[in-house]
C-alpha positions as a Markdown table, in Angstrom:
| # | Residue | x | y | z |
|---|---|---|---|---|
| 1 | Unk | 104.9 | 105.5 | 54.9 |
| 2 | Unk | 102.4 | 103.2 | 56.6 |
| 3 | Unk | 98.7 | 103.9 | 56.1 |
| 4 | Unk | 96.2 | 103.1 | 58.8 |
| 5 | Unk | 92.4 | 103.4 | 58.8 |
| 6 | Unk | 90.8 | 106.0 | 60.9 |
| 7 | Unk | 87.6 | 105.1 | 62.8 |
| 8 | Unk | 84.9 | 107.0 | 64.5 |
| 9 | Unk | 83.4 | 106.2 | 67.9 |
| 10 | Unk | 80.8 | 104.0 | 66.3 |
| 11 | Unk | 83.6 | 101.8 | 64.9 |
| 12 | Unk | 83.0 | 102.9 | 61.3 |
| 13 | Unk | 85.9 | 103.6 | 59.0 |
| 14 | Unk | 85.9 | 107.3 | 58.1 |
| 15 | Unk | 89.2 | 107.7 | 56.4 |
| 16 | Unk | 92.9 | 106.9 | 56.5 |
| 17 | Unk | 96.0 | 108.4 | 58.0 |
| 18 | Unk | 99.6 | 108.3 | 56.7 |
| 19 | Unk | 102.0 | 107.6 | 59.6 |
| 20 | Unk | 105.5 | 109.2 | 59.8 |
| 21 | Unk | 108.1 | 106.5 | 59.2 |
| 22 | Unk | 110.5 | 108.3 | 61.5 |
| 23 | Unk | 108.3 | 107.3 | 64.4 |
| 24 | Unk | 106.1 | 104.5 | 63.3 |
| 25 | Unk | 108.3 | 102.8 | 60.7 |
| 26 | Unk | 111.7 | 102.5 | 62.3 |
| 27 | Unk | 113.9 | 99.4 | 62.6 |
| 28 | Unk | 112.8 | 97.6 | 65.8 |
| 29 | Unk | 115.6 | 97.4 | 68.3 |
| 30 | Unk | 114.6 | 94.6 | 70.7 |
| 31 | Unk | 117.5 | 95.1 | 73.0 |
| 32 | Unk | 116.6 | 98.8 | 73.7 |
| 33 | Unk | 112.9 | 97.8 | 74.1 |
| 34 | Unk | 113.9 | 95.2 | 76.7 |
| 35 | Unk | 116.2 | 97.7 | 78.5 |
| 36 | Unk | 113.4 | 100.3 | 78.7 |
| 37 | Unk | 110.9 | 97.7 | 80.2 |
| 38 | Unk | 113.5 | 96.5 | 82.7 |
| 39 | Unk | 114.4 | 100.1 | 83.6 |
| 40 | Unk | 110.8 | 101.1 | 84.3 |
| 41 | Unk | 110.1 | 98.0 | 86.4 |
| 42 | Unk | 113.3 | 98.5 | 88.3 |
| 43 | Unk | 112.7 | 102.2 | 88.9 |
| 44 | Unk | 109.2 | 101.4 | 90.3 |
| 45 | Unk | 110.7 | 99.1 | 93.0 |
| 46 | Unk | 110.7 | 100.5 | 96.5 |
| 47 | Unk | 113.8 | 98.7 | 97.5 |
| 48 | Unk | 112.8 | 98.9 | 101.2 |
| 49 | Unk | 113.1 | 95.2 | 102.1 |
| 50 | Unk | 115.3 | 94.4 | 105.1 |
| 51 | Unk | 116.3 | 91.4 | 107.2 |
| 52 | Unk | 118.7 | 91.2 | 110.0 |
| 53 | Unk | 122.2 | 89.6 | 109.8 |
| 54 | Unk | 123.7 | 87.7 | 112.7 |
| 55 | Unk | 125.4 | 90.9 | 113.9 |
| 56 | Unk | 122.0 | 92.8 | 114.1 |
| 57 | Unk | 119.8 | 90.1 | 115.8 |
| 58 | Unk | 119.2 | 90.6 | 119.5 |
| 59 | Unk | 121.0 | 88.3 | 121.9 |
| 60 | Unk | 123.5 | 85.5 | 121.3 |
| 61 | Unk | 126.5 | 87.2 | 123.0 |
| 62 | Unk | 127.4 | 84.2 | 125.2 |
| 63 | Unk | 128.7 | 81.0 | 123.9 |
| 64 | Unk | 125.9 | 78.5 | 124.5 |
| 65 | Unk | 128.1 | 75.6 | 125.7 |
| 66 | Unk | 131.8 | 74.9 | 126.1 |
| 67 | Unk | 133.8 | 74.0 | 123.0 |
| 68 | Unk | 134.6 | 70.4 | 123.8 |
| 69 | Unk | 133.2 | 67.5 | 125.7 |
| 70 | Unk | 129.4 | 67.9 | 125.4 |
| 71 | Unk | 128.8 | 65.7 | 122.4 |
| 72 | Unk | 127.2 | 68.7 | 120.6 |
| 73 | Unk | 128.7 | 70.4 | 117.6 |
| 74 | Unk | 130.7 | 73.5 | 118.5 |
| 75 | Unk | 128.6 | 76.7 | 118.7 |
| 76 | Unk | 129.7 | 80.3 | 119.3 |
| 77 | Unk | 126.3 | 81.9 | 119.4 |
| 78 | Unk | 122.6 | 81.1 | 119.6 |
| 79 | Unk | 121.9 | 83.7 | 116.9 |
| 80 | Unk | 124.0 | 82.1 | 114.2 |
| 81 | Unk | 122.0 | 81.5 | 110.9 |
| 82 | Unk | 121.4 | 77.8 | 111.6 |
| 83 | Unk | 119.6 | 78.5 | 114.9 |
| 84 | Unk | 115.9 | 79.3 | 115.1 |
| 85 | Unk | 115.7 | 83.1 | 115.6 |
| 86 | Unk | 119.2 | 83.5 | 114.2 |
| 87 | Unk | 120.3 | 86.1 | 111.6 |
| 88 | Unk | 119.9 | 85.7 | 107.8 |
| 89 | Unk | 123.1 | 84.8 | 106.0 |
| 90 | Unk | 122.9 | 87.2 | 103.1 |
| 91 | Unk | 120.1 | 89.5 | 104.4 |
| 92 | Unk | 118.6 | 92.0 | 101.9 |
| 93 | Unk | 119.1 | 95.6 | 102.8 |
| 94 | Unk | 117.5 | 98.8 | 101.5 |
| 95 | Unk | 118.8 | 99.7 | 98.1 |
| 96 | Unk | 118.1 | 101.6 | 95.0 |
| 97 | Unk | 117.3 | 99.4 | 92.0 |
| 98 | Unk | 117.0 | 102.2 | 89.5 |
| 99 | Unk | 119.3 | 102.8 | 86.6 |
| 100 | Unk | 119.5 | 105.4 | 83.8 |
| 101 | Unk | 119.1 | 105.2 | 80.0 |
| 102 | Unk | 120.3 | 107.8 | 77.6 |
| 103 | Unk | 117.6 | 110.0 | 76.1 |
| 104 | Unk | 118.3 | 108.7 | 72.6 |
| 105 | Unk | 118.0 | 105.1 | 73.7 |
| 106 | Unk | 114.6 | 105.9 | 75.4 |
| 107 | Unk | 113.3 | 107.5 | 72.2 |
| 108 | Unk | 114.5 | 104.7 | 70.0 |
| 109 | Unk | 112.9 | 102.1 | 72.4 |
| 110 | Unk | 109.6 | 104.0 | 72.3 |
| 111 | Unk | 109.7 | 104.3 | 68.5 |
| 112 | Unk | 110.4 | 100.6 | 68.3 |
| 113 | Unk | 107.4 | 99.7 | 70.5 |
| 114 | Unk | 105.1 | 101.9 | 68.5 |
| 115 | Unk | 106.4 | 100.5 | 65.2 |
| 116 | Unk | 105.8 | 96.9 | 66.5 |
| 117 | Unk | 102.2 | 97.8 | 67.3 |
| 118 | Unk | 101.6 | 99.2 | 63.8 |
| 119 | Unk | 103.3 | 96.2 | 62.2 |
| 120 | Unk | 101.0 | 93.8 | 64.2 |
| 121 | Unk | 97.8 | 95.8 | 63.3 |
| 122 | Unk | 97.3 | 96.6 | 67.0 |
| 123 | Unk | 97.3 | 100.3 | 66.4 |
| 124 | Unk | 93.9 | 101.9 | 66.1 |
| 125 | Unk | 93.4 | 105.5 | 65.2 |
| 126 | Unk | 90.1 | 107.2 | 66.2 |
| 127 | Unk | 89.1 | 110.6 | 64.7 |
| 128 | Unk | 88.2 | 111.8 | 68.2 |
| 129 | Unk | 87.2 | 110.6 | 71.7 |
| 130 | Unk | 84.6 | 112.9 | 73.2 |
| 131 | Unk | 82.0 | 112.2 | 75.9 |
| 132 | Unk | 79.3 | 114.6 | 77.1 |
| 133 | Unk | 79.4 | 113.2 | 80.6 |
| 134 | Unk | 81.4 | 110.8 | 82.8 |
| 135 | Unk | 79.8 | 107.4 | 81.9 |
| 136 | Unk | 81.6 | 104.1 | 82.0 |
| 137 | Unk | 78.9 | 102.4 | 80.0 |
| 138 | Unk | 79.2 | 104.8 | 77.1 |
| 139 | Unk | 83.0 | 104.4 | 77.0 |
| 140 | Unk | 82.6 | 100.6 | 77.1 |
| 141 | Unk | 80.3 | 100.9 | 74.0 |
| 142 | Unk | 83.0 | 102.8 | 72.2 |
| 143 | Unk | 85.5 | 100.0 | 73.0 |
| 144 | Unk | 83.0 | 97.4 | 71.8 |
| 145 | Unk | 82.5 | 99.3 | 68.6 |
| 146 | Unk | 86.3 | 99.3 | 68.0 |
| 147 | Unk | 86.4 | 95.6 | 69.1 |
| 148 | Unk | 89.1 | 96.1 | 71.7 |
| 149 | Unk | 89.3 | 94.6 | 75.2 |
| 150 | Unk | 92.7 | 95.3 | 76.7 |
| 151 | Unk | 93.9 | 98.6 | 75.4 |
| 152 | Unk | 96.1 | 101.6 | 76.1 |
| 153 | Unk | 94.1 | 104.7 | 75.1 |
| 154 | Unk | 96.3 | 107.7 | 74.2 |
| 155 | Unk | 94.6 | 111.1 | 74.3 |
| 156 | Unk | 95.9 | 114.5 | 73.1 |
| 157 | Unk | 94.7 | 116.2 | 76.3 |
| 158 | Unk | 93.5 | 115.4 | 79.8 |
| 159 | Unk | 89.8 | 115.0 | 79.0 |
| 160 | Unk | 88.3 | 114.2 | 82.4 |
| 161 | Unk | 85.1 | 112.8 | 80.9 |
| 162 | Unk | 87.0 | 110.2 | 79.0 |
| 163 | Unk | 89.6 | 109.5 | 81.7 |
| 164 | Unk | 87.1 | 109.1 | 84.5 |
| 165 | Unk | 84.8 | 107.0 | 82.3 |
| 166 | Unk | 87.6 | 104.6 | 81.5 |
| 167 | Unk | 88.9 | 104.4 | 85.1 |
| 168 | Unk | 86.5 | 101.7 | 86.2 |
| 169 | Unk | 87.3 | 99.4 | 83.3 |
| 170 | Unk | 90.1 | 97.0 | 84.6 |
| 171 | Unk | 91.8 | 96.3 | 81.2 |
| 172 | Unk | 91.9 | 99.9 | 80.0 |
| 173 | Unk | 94.5 | 102.5 | 80.8 |
| 174 | Unk | 94.4 | 106.1 | 79.6 |
| 175 | Unk | 97.5 | 108.2 | 78.9 |
| 176 | Unk | 98.5 | 111.5 | 77.3 |
| 177 | Unk | 101.1 | 111.8 | 74.6 |
| 178 | Unk | 103.7 | 113.0 | 77.1 |
| 179 | Unk | 103.2 | 110.1 | 79.5 |
| 180 | Unk | 103.3 | 107.1 | 77.1 |
| 181 | Unk | 106.0 | 104.5 | 77.8 |
| 182 | Unk | 107.3 | 101.3 | 76.3 |
| 183 | Unk | 106.0 | 99.1 | 79.1 |
| 184 | Unk | 102.4 | 100.2 | 78.7 |
| 185 | Unk | 102.5 | 100.0 | 74.9 |
| 186 | Unk | 103.6 | 96.4 | 75.1 |
| 187 | Unk | 101.5 | 95.4 | 78.1 |
| 188 | Unk | 98.2 | 96.2 | 76.5 |
| 189 | Unk | 97.0 | 94.2 | 73.5 |
| 190 | Unk | 96.0 | 97.3 | 71.5 |
| 191 | Unk | 96.9 | 100.9 | 71.4 |
| 192 | Unk | 94.0 | 103.2 | 70.7 |
| 193 | Unk | 95.1 | 106.7 | 69.7 |
| 194 | Unk | 93.2 | 109.8 | 68.7 |
| 195 | Unk | 94.1 | 111.5 | 65.4 |
| 196 | Unk | 95.3 | 114.6 | 67.3 |
| 197 | Unk | 97.4 | 112.5 | 69.6 |
| 198 | Unk | 99.2 | 110.9 | 66.6 |
| 199 | Unk | 100.1 | 114.3 | 65.3 |
| 200 | Unk | 101.5 | 115.3 | 68.7 |
| 201 | Unk | 103.6 | 112.1 | 69.0 |
| 202 | Unk | 105.0 | 112.7 | 65.5 |
| 203 | Unk | 105.8 | 116.3 | 66.3 |
| 204 | Unk | 107.7 | 115.3 | 69.5 |
| 205 | Unk | 109.5 | 112.2 | 68.3 |
| 206 | Unk | 110.0 | 112.6 | 64.5 |
């Protein structure tokens, strides 16, 4: 089992934590990780783009000039794609980009992402994250103590003081253990997790 240091909010090491290999020490499956990221991005797409084909553009019912004898190329409509104001050849239409992944595949992808962060020493465990008030400056001090800039902060509960304090820091995102996903874990340079959140993750995914 992998051992990671546990820090307090002042950035001082206060102990160590043994991580469960069933979650944080699995064999990394890059294919499933890639699929999970593509799925999340695809599922977030609105798919509402639309352009008109030549059958949908207004006008162009009459043949602009006779077939032969004018010196022009033959034309059947002024709304053909080569005309200004004409229809689009393969026009995009509203569609659903989402696709499904099996539950086991999703779990394996998440475990792989967490394992990669542990292997890269980008997984920081904090004994607790508690603030007396909503104060961005105080939360920024905690981040400075931990020496992190762009981080995903995983909490065991929806602590509004912490969540709201982190909201105004552009490179920081907070999440609870039940909302973490592969894309966010890989997007942010570091994953900062409370000790209680680690226990909850292991309980759910082990």
